Short mmCIF file of C-alpha atoms and ligand atoms in Angstrom, two decimals:
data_model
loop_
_atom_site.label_atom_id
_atom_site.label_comp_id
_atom_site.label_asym_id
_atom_site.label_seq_id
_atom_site.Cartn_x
_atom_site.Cartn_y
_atom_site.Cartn_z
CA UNK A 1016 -8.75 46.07 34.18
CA UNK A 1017 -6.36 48.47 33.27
CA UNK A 1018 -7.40 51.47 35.04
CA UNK A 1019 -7.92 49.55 38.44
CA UNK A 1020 -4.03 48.16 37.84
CA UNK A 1021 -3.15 52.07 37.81
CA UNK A 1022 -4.95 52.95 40.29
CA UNK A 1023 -3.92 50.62 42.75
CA UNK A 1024 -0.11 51.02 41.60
CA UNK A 1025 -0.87 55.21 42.11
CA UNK A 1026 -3.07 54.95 45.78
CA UNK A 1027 -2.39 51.96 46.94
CA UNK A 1028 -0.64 50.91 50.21
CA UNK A 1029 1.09 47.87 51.07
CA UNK A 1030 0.99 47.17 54.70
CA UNK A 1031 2.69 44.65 57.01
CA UNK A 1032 0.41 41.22 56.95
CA UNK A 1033 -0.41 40.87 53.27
CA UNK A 1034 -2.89 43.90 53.38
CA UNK A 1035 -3.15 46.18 50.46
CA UNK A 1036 -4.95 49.04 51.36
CA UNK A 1037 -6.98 50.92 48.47
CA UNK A 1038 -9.24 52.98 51.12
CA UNK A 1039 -8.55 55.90 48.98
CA UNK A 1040 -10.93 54.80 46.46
CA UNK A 1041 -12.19 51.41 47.12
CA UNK A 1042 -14.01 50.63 50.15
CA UNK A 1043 -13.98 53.49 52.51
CA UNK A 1044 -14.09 56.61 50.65
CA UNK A 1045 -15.25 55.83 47.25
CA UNK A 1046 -14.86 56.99 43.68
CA UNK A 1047 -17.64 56.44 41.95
CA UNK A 1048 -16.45 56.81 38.25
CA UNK A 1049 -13.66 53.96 38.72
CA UNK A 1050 -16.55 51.94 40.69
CA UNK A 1051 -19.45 52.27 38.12
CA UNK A 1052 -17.04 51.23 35.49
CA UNK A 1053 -15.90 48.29 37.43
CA UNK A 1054 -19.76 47.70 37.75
CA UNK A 1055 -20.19 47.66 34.34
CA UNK A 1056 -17.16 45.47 34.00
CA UNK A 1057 -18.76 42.87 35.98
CA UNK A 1058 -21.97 42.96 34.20
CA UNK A 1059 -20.69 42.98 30.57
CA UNK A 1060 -18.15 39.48 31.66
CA UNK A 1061 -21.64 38.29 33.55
CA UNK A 1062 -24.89 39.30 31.23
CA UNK A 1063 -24.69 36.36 29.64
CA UNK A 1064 -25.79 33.78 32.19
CA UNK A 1065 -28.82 35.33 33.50
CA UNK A 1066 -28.14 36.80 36.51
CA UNK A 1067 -31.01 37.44 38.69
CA UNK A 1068 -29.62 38.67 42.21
CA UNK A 1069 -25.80 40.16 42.85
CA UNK A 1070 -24.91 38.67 46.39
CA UNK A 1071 -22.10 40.57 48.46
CA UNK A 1072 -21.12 40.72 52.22
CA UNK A 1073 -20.98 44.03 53.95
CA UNK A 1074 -19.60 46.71 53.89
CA UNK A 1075 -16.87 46.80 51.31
CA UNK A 1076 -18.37 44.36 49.14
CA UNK A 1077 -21.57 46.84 48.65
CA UNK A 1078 -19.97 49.06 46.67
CA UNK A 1079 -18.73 47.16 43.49
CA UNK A 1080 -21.91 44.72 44.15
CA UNK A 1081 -24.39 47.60 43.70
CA UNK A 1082 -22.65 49.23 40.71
CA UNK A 1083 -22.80 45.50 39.32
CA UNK A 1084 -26.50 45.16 40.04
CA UNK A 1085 -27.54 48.42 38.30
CA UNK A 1086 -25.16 47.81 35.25
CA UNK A 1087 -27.53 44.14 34.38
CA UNK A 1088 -30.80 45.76 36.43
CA UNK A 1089 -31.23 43.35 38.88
CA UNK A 1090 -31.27 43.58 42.76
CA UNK A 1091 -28.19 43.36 44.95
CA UNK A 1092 -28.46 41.66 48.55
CA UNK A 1093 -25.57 42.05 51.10
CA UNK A 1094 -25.46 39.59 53.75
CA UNK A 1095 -25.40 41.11 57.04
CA UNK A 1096 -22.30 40.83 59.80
CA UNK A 1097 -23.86 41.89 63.06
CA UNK A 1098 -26.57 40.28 64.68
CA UNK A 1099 -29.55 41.30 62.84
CA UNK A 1100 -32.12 41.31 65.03
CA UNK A 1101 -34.88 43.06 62.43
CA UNK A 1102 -34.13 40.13 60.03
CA UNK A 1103 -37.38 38.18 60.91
CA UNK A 1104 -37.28 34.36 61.54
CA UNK A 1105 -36.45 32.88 58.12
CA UNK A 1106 -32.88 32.96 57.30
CA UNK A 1107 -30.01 31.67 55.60
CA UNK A 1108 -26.51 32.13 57.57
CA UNK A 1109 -22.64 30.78 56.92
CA UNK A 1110 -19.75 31.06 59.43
CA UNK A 1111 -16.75 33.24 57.86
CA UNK A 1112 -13.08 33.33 58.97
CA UNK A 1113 -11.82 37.27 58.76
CA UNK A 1114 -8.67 37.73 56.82
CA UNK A 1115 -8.14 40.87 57.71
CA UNK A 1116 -9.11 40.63 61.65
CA UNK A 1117 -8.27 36.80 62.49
CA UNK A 1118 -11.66 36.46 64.06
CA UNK A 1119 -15.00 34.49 62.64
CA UNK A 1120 -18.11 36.14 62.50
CA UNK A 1121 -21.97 34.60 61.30
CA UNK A 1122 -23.58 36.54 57.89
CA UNK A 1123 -27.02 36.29 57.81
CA UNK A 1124 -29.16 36.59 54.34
CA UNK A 1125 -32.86 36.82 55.13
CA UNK A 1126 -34.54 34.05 53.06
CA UNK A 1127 -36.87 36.68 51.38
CA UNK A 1128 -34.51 37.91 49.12
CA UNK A 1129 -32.84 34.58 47.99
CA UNK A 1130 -34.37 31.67 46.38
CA UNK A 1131 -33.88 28.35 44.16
CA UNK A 1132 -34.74 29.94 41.06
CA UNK A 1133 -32.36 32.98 41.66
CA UNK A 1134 -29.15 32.77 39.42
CA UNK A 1135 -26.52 34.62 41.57
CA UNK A 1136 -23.44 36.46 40.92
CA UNK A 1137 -21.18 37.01 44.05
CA UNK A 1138 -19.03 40.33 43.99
CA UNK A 1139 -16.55 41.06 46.78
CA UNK A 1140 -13.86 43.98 47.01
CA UNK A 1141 -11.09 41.79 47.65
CA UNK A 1142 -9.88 37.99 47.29
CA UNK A 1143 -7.43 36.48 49.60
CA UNK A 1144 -7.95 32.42 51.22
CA UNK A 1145 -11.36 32.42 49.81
CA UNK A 1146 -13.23 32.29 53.10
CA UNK A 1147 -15.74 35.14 52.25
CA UNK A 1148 -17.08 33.87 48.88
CA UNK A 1149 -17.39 30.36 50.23
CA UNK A 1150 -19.63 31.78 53.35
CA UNK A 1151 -22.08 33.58 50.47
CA UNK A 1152 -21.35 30.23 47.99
CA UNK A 1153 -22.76 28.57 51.09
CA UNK A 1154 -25.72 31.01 51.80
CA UNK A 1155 -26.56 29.76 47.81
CA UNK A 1156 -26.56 26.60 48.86
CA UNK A 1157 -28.59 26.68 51.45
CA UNK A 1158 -31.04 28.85 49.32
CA UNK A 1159 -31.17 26.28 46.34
CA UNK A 1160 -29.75 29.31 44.56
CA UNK A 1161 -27.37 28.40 41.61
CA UNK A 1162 -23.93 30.33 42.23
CA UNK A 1163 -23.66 31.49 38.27
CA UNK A 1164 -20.16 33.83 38.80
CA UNK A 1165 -17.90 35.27 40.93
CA UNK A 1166 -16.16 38.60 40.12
CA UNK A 1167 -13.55 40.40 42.15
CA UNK A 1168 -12.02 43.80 42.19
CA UNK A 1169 -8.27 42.94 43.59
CA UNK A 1170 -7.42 39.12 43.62
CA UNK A 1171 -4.24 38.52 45.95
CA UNK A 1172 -2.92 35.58 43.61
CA UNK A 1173 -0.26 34.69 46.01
CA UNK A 1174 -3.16 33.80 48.32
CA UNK A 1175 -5.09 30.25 46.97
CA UNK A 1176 -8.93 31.82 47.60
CA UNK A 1177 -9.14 32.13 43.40
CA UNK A 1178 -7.16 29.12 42.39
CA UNK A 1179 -9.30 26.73 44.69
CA UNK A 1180 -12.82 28.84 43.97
CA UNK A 1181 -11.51 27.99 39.73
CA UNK A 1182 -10.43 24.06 40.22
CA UNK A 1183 -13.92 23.86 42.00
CA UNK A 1184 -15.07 25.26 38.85
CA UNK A 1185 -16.62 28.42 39.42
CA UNK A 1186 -15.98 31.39 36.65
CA UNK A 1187 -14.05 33.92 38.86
CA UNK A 1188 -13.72 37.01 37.41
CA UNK A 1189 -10.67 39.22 38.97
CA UNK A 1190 -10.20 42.82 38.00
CA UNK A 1191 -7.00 43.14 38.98
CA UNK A 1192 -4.42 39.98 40.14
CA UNK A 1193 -1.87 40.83 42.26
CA UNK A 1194 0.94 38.28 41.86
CA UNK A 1195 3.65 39.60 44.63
CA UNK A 1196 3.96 42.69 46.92
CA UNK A 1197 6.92 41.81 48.10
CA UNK A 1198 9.06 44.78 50.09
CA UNK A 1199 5.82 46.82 49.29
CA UNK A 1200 6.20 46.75 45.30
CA UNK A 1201 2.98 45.32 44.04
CA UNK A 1202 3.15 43.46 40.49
CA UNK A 1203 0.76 41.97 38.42
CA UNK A 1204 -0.27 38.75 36.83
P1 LIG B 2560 -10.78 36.00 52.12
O1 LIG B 2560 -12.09 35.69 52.79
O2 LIG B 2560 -10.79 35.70 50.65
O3 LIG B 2560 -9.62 35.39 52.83
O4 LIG B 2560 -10.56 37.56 52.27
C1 LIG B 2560 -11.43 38.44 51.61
C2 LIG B 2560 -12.03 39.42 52.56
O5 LIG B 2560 -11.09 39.92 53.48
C3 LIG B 2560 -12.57 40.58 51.76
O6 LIG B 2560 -13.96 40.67 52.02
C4 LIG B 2560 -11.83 41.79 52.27
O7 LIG B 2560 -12.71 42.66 52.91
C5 LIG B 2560 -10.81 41.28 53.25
N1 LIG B 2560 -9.43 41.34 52.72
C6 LIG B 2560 -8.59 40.29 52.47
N2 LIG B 2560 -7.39 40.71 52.09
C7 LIG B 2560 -7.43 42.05 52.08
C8 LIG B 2560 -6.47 43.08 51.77
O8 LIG B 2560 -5.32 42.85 51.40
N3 LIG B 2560 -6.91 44.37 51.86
C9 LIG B 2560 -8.17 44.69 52.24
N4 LIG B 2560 -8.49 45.99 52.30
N5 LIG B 2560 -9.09 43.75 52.57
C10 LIG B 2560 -8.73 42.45 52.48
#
């Protein structure tokens, strides 16, 4: 996606550790223009198998997930991070290794809002080792929910989270790839 490339190139950061920051327009504050059209990205790559829930992790994942969700009119669930104690009793949950922090933390998905005939499409902000989208692709599994797509906003390509998710087979969509950032200059795949 062109305009995402652009935008990341114009507001980007590149900071010690991997990180690329895009909190300028990504996932803290937000523009919602670039967003719904990443939404509708999503959906237009996605209509086509029959989506029937958009599954993301909060918070940064909300965002893209919900402009995804409206763009094929179906609902989005986030799993939750902390301790959700107003959850009920019947849940799904996955263990998750933080990129970004170096810490692991539970999601939770109450099992109201997932189920075996729900076709899913999992949206996160960013792809790095993978470890997010294989806590939600495990949250599908243990709904009986089939895992139908997977479509990110930035990709880090030097990282194997998108090669592995593809060899397993899974159609992973990635907005934008980032190949190197190298001495802070990001390029492209
Ligand atoms: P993974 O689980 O694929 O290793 O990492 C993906 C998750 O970590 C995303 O949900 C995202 O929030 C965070 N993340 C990984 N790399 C970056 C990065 O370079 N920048 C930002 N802002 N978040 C990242």
């Amino acid at each position: 996606m062109k305009e995402l490339e652009e935008r990341i190139l114009k507001d980007g950061r590149v900071l010690p550790g991997n990180i690329l920051k895009a909190d300028s327009f990504l996932n803290h504050q937000i523009d919602p223009d670039l967003m719904q059209r990443i939404g509708e990205t999503f959906a237009d790559h996605f209509r086509s198998q029959g989506i029937t829930k958009v599954l993301t992790i909060e918070a940064s994942g909300i965002a893209p997930a919900l402009m995804a969700a409206c763009a094929l009119h179906v609902p989005m669930v986030f799993a939750k991070k902390h301790g959700a104690h107003n959850i009920g009793n019947d849940f799904y949950t996955a263990s998750v290794h933080s990129y970004t922090y170096d810490s692991d933390y539970t999601i939770i998905v109450s099992s109201s809002y997932l189920s075996s005939s729900d076709r899913v499409l999992i949206i996160d902000d960013f792809l790095a080792n993978g470890q997010a989208v294989h806590g939600l692709l495990d949250i599908c599994k243990k709904a009986g929910a089939s895992a139908s797509g997977i479509g990110i906003c930035i990709e880090k390509g030097f990282q194997p989270g998108g090669a592995e998710l593809r060899a397993l087979g899974y159609d992973v969509m990635s907005l934008a790839i980032v190949e190197s950032m190298e001495g802070g200059t990001i390029i492209f795949r």
